[in-house]
Amino acid sequence: MYLLINKQRDTYILPKIFYMLFFFTMIFSVSFAQSKGSINGKVVDKTSSDVLIGANVIIVGSTLGASADLDGFYAIKNLEPDVYKIKFSFISYQSVVVENVKVDAGKNTKLDIQLLPASTELEEVVVTAEALKSTEGAILNIQKNSLNIVDGLSAELIGKNNSSDGTDVFI
């Protein structure tokens, strides 16, 4: 009889223990899951409001960061609650550093940024060109555009001839 009562009590105790373990596991997992925060936002051009695809977002002093997607959005997840210094950069734009960005546990910190184009003033560039006059095509162009009848030999034509002194070359 005693064995029968203990057996019945064990069948009721095991499910209770299982439910209690499950309950405490869920409570601790939820509390641990919310111990990290994140930073996200959008990076755009300040003058035109165009999104800056691929803009770099870096947490200064760490290896953490992100790049803006096709819509200009970025997200840096799984950050410990702390105060961070964030650097935004993009090719041909002035970099911006935002200090004192606070990340709270289980919360999302939104940080939208506008970057200014970096203008670099260069000195003037002068391009000059000179037509080659020693090729066969150049000689033909000179003859075609000339008002007078002109004979000419190109270096190519002289080079093709086997004459040693050039007296055998005629047009």
mmCIF file of C-alpha atoms in Angstrom:
data_model
loop_
_atom_site.group_PDB
_atom_site.id
_atom_site.type_symbol
_atom_site.label_atom_id
_atom_site.label_comp_id
_atom_site.label_asym_id
_atom_site.label_seq_id
_atom_site.Cartn_x
_atom_site.Cartn_y
_atom_site.Cartn_z
ATOM 1 C CA MET A 1 0.000 0.000 0.000
ATOM 2 C CA TYR A 2 2.819 2.412 0.903
ATOM 3 C CA LEU A 3 4.476 1.683 -2.442
ATOM 4 C CA LEU A 4 1.279 2.509 -4.282
ATOM 5 C CA ILE A 5 0.901 5.898 -2.535
ATOM 6 C CA ASN A 6 4.551 6.877 -3.231
ATOM 7 C CA LYS A 7 4.149 5.891 -6.857
ATOM 8 C CA GLN A 8 1.108 8.137 -7.215
ATOM 9 C CA ARG A 9 2.899 11.026 -5.504
ATOM 10 C CA ASP A 10 5.899 10.636 -7.865
ATOM 11 C CA THR A 11 3.655 10.864 -10.906
ATOM 12 C CA TYR A 12 2.356 14.217 -9.654
ATOM 13 C CA ILE A 13 5.742 15.583 -8.571
ATOM 14 C CA LEU A 14 7.606 14.988 -11.849
ATOM 15 C CA PRO A 15 5.325 17.198 -13.981
ATOM 16 C CA LYS A 16 5.466 19.913 -11.312
ATOM 17 C CA ILE A 17 9.266 19.843 -11.316
ATOM 18 C CA PHE A 18 9.296 19.961 -15.118
ATOM 19 C CA TYR A 19 6.952 22.979 -15.221
ATOM 20 C CA MET A 20 8.938 24.808 -12.545
ATOM 21 C CA LEU A 21 12.210 24.262 -14.435
ATOM 22 C CA PHE A 22 10.580 25.397 -17.668
ATOM 23 C CA PHE A 23 9.173 28.511 -15.978
ATOM 24 C CA PHE A 24 12.512 29.546 -14.441
ATOM 25 C CA THR A 25 14.356 28.847 -17.695
ATOM 26 C CA MET A 26 11.984 31.130 -19.594
ATOM 27 C CA ILE A 27 12.313 33.913 -17.025
ATOM 28 C CA PHE A 28 16.117 33.821 -17.120
ATOM 29 C CA SER A 29 16.314 33.568 -20.910
ATOM 30 C CA VAL A 30 14.037 36.584 -21.356
ATOM 31 C CA SER A 31 16.035 38.614 -18.850
ATOM 32 C CA PHE A 32 19.340 37.677 -20.513
ATOM 33 C CA ALA A 33 17.964 38.353 -23.986
ATOM 34 C CA GLN A 34 17.070 41.905 -23.035
ATOM 35 C CA SER A 35 20.476 42.731 -21.587
ATOM 36 C CA LYS A 36 21.802 43.898 -24.972
ATOM 37 C CA GLY A 37 20.821 46.972 -26.977
ATOM 38 C CA SER A 38 21.207 48.195 -30.545
ATOM 39 C CA ILE A 39 21.795 51.316 -32.633
ATOM 40 C CA ASN A 40 20.133 51.878 -35.993
ATOM 41 C CA GLY A 41 19.205 54.702 -38.320
ATOM 42 C CA LYS A 42 19.540 56.134 -41.805
ATOM 43 C CA VAL A 43 22.473 57.865 -43.552
ATOM 44 C CA VAL A 44 21.613 60.511 -46.188
ATOM 45 C CA ASP A 45 23.247 63.335 -48.154
ATOM 46 C CA LYS A 46 22.597 66.651 -46.380
ATOM 47 C CA THR A 47 22.235 68.696 -49.573
ATOM 48 C CA SER A 48 20.084 66.372 -51.696
ATOM 49 C CA SER A 49 18.611 63.926 -49.115
ATOM 50 C CA ASP A 50 19.784 61.016 -51.290
ATOM 51 C CA VAL A 51 20.531 57.821 -49.393
ATOM 52 C CA LEU A 52 24.208 56.917 -49.106
ATOM 53 C CA ILE A 53 24.370 53.243 -50.020
ATOM 54 C CA GLY A 54 27.314 51.532 -48.338
ATOM 55 C CA ALA A 55 28.113 54.339 -45.889
ATOM 56 C CA ASN A 56 30.281 53.080 -43.022
ATOM 57 C CA VAL A 57 29.086 53.262 -39.419
ATOM 58 C CA ILE A 58 31.798 52.340 -36.915
ATOM 59 C CA ILE A 59 31.920 52.267 -33.122
ATOM 60 C CA VAL A 60 35.184 54.077 -32.367
ATOM 61 C CA GLY A 61 37.618 51.955 -30.372
ATOM 62 C CA SER A 62 36.079 48.623 -31.331
ATOM 63 C CA THR A 63 35.719 46.303 -34.288
ATOM 64 C CA LEU A 64 31.933 46.674 -34.371
ATOM 65 C CA GLY A 65 30.186 48.478 -37.184
ATOM 66 C CA ALA A 66 27.807 48.257 -40.116
ATOM 67 C CA SER A 67 27.242 49.490 -43.660
ATOM 68 C CA ALA A 68 24.143 51.244 -44.929
ATOM 69 C CA ASP A 69 21.906 49.098 -47.129
ATOM 70 C CA LEU A 70 20.178 50.038 -50.411
ATOM 71 C CA ASP A 71 17.728 52.265 -48.530
ATOM 72 C CA GLY A 72 20.447 53.950 -46.438
ATOM 73 C CA PHE A 73 19.546 52.069 -43.236
ATOM 74 C CA TYR A 74 22.123 50.534 -40.890
ATOM 75 C CA ALA A 75 21.886 48.475 -37.687
ATOM 76 C CA ILE A 76 24.469 47.529 -35.076
ATOM 77 C CA LYS A 77 22.999 44.881 -32.776
ATOM 78 C CA ASN A 78 23.992 43.038 -29.584
ATOM 79 C CA LEU A 79 25.647 46.019 -27.897
ATOM 80 C CA GLU A 80 26.321 46.083 -24.187
ATOM 81 C CA PRO A 81 24.535 48.938 -22.377
ATOM 82 C CA ASP A 82 27.065 51.780 -22.431
ATOM 83 C CA VAL A 83 27.860 55.177 -23.954
ATOM 84 C CA TYR A 84 29.504 54.957 -27.380
ATOM 85 C CA LYS A 85 31.287 57.177 -29.885
ATOM 86 C CA ILE A 86 30.028 56.529 -33.450
ATOM 87 C CA LYS A 87 31.845 57.520 -36.664
ATOM 88 C CA PHE A 88 29.971 57.881 -39.966
ATOM 89 C CA SER A 89 31.980 57.996 -43.207
ATOM 90 C CA PHE A 90 31.506 57.666 -46.947
ATOM 91 C CA ILE A 91 33.724 58.212 -49.981
ATOM 92 C CA SER A 92 33.867 61.898 -51.014
ATOM 93 C CA TYR A 93 31.896 62.984 -47.921
ATOM 94 C CA GLN A 94 33.059 64.605 -44.692
ATOM 95 C CA SER A 95 33.192 62.123 -41.815
ATOM 96 C CA VAL A 96 31.015 62.825 -38.779
ATOM 97 C CA VAL A 97 31.706 61.609 -35.228
ATOM 98 C CA VAL A 98 28.787 61.527 -32.784
ATOM 99 C CA GLU A 99 29.785 61.230 -29.136
ATOM 100 C CA ASN A 100 27.788 60.184 -26.070
ATOM 101 C CA VAL A 101 25.416 57.802 -27.851
ATOM 102 C CA LYS A 102 23.700 55.960 -25.002
ATOM 103 C CA VAL A 103 22.583 52.354 -25.491
ATOM 104 C CA ASP A 104 20.172 50.953 -22.903
ATOM 105 C CA ALA A 105 19.554 47.270 -22.208
ATOM 106 C CA GLY A 106 16.826 45.803 -24.374
ATOM 107 C CA LYS A 107 16.253 49.092 -26.208
ATOM 108 C CA ASN A 108 16.941 50.400 -29.682
ATOM 109 C CA THR A 109 18.765 53.738 -30.052
ATOM 110 C CA LYS A 110 17.814 55.544 -33.270
ATOM 111 C CA LEU A 111 20.485 57.776 -34.804
ATOM 112 C CA ASP A 112 19.849 59.302 -38.244
ATOM 113 C CA ILE A 113 22.724 61.263 -39.778
ATOM 114 C CA GLN A 114 23.294 63.626 -42.705
ATOM 115 C CA LEU A 115 26.731 63.836 -44.334
ATOM 116 C CA LEU A 116 28.051 66.837 -46.264
ATOM 117 C CA PRO A 117 29.872 66.311 -49.565
ATOM 118 C CA ALA A 118 33.600 67.010 -49.284
ATOM 119 C CA SER A 119 34.679 69.516 -51.891
ATOM 120 C CA THR A 120 38.288 69.533 -52.989
ATOM 121 C CA GLU A 121 39.456 72.415 -55.138
ATOM 122 C CA LEU A 122 42.129 71.519 -57.655
ATOM 123 C CA GLU A 123 44.350 73.658 -59.829
ATOM 124 C CA GLU A 124 43.507 74.051 -63.495
ATOM 125 C CA VAL A 125 44.562 71.391 -65.944
ATOM 126 C CA VAL A 126 45.727 72.338 -69.446
ATOM 127 C CA VAL A 127 45.517 69.647 -72.099
ATOM 128 C CA THR A 128 47.487 70.124 -75.313
ATOM 129 C CA ALA A 129 47.679 67.839 -78.304
ATOM 130 C CA GLU A 130 49.835 67.751 -81.383
ATOM 131 C CA ALA A 131 49.075 65.756 -84.488
ATOM 132 C CA LEU A 132 51.663 63.293 -85.740
ATOM 133 C CA LYS A 133 52.983 64.352 -89.138
ATOM 134 C CA SER A 134 55.289 61.461 -89.919
ATOM 135 C CA THR A 135 52.731 58.709 -90.539
ATOM 136 C CA GLU A 136 51.308 57.800 -93.914
ATOM 137 C CA GLY A 137 47.775 58.738 -92.820
ATOM 138 C CA ALA A 138 48.931 62.154 -91.597
ATOM 139 C CA ILE A 139 50.689 62.891 -94.918
ATOM 140 C CA LEU A 140 47.533 61.922 -96.832
ATOM 141 C CA ASN A 141 45.438 64.256 -94.642
ATOM 142 C CA ILE A 142 47.878 67.116 -95.241
ATOM 143 C CA GLN A 143 47.737 66.511 -98.993
ATOM 144 C CA LYS A 144 43.937 66.312 -98.973
ATOM 145 C CA ASN A 145 43.470 69.538 -96.980
ATOM 146 C CA SER A 146 46.192 71.497 -98.786
ATOM 147 C CA LEU A 147 45.316 74.295 -101.231
ATOM 148 C CA ASN A 148 48.470 73.628 -103.238
ATOM 149 C CA ILE A 149 49.589 70.355 -104.709
ATOM 150 C CA VAL A 150 51.961 68.842 -102.189
ATOM 151 C CA ASP A 151 54.129 65.759 -102.387
ATOM 152 C CA GLY A 152 55.281 64.120 -99.222
ATOM 153 C CA LEU A 153 56.832 60.958 -97.935
ATOM 154 C CA SER A 154 56.042 59.477 -94.596
ATOM 155 C CA ALA A 155 58.499 57.748 -92.332
ATOM 156 C CA GLU A 156 56.415 54.571 -92.716
ATOM 157 C CA LEU A 157 56.799 54.589 -96.487
ATOM 158 C CA ILE A 158 60.528 55.198 -96.300
ATOM 159 C CA GLY A 159 60.862 52.404 -93.752
ATOM 160 C CA LYS A 160 59.028 49.957 -96.039
ATOM 161 C CA ASN A 161 61.480 50.556 -98.897
ATOM 162 C CA ASN A 162 64.673 48.507 -99.026
ATOM 163 C CA SER A 163 66.777 51.367 -100.412
ATOM 164 C CA SER A 164 69.788 52.247 -98.302
ATOM 165 C CA ASP A 165 70.091 55.914 -99.311
ATOM 166 C CA GLY A 166 66.415 56.788 -100.001
ATOM 167 C CA THR A 167 66.936 57.644 -103.701
ATOM 168 C CA ASP A 168 64.634 54.842 -104.844
ATOM 169 C CA VAL A 169 61.603 56.159 -102.918
ATOM 170 C CA PHE A 170 58.989 57.868 -105.107
ATOM 171 C CA ILE A 171 55.247 58.307 -104.815
#
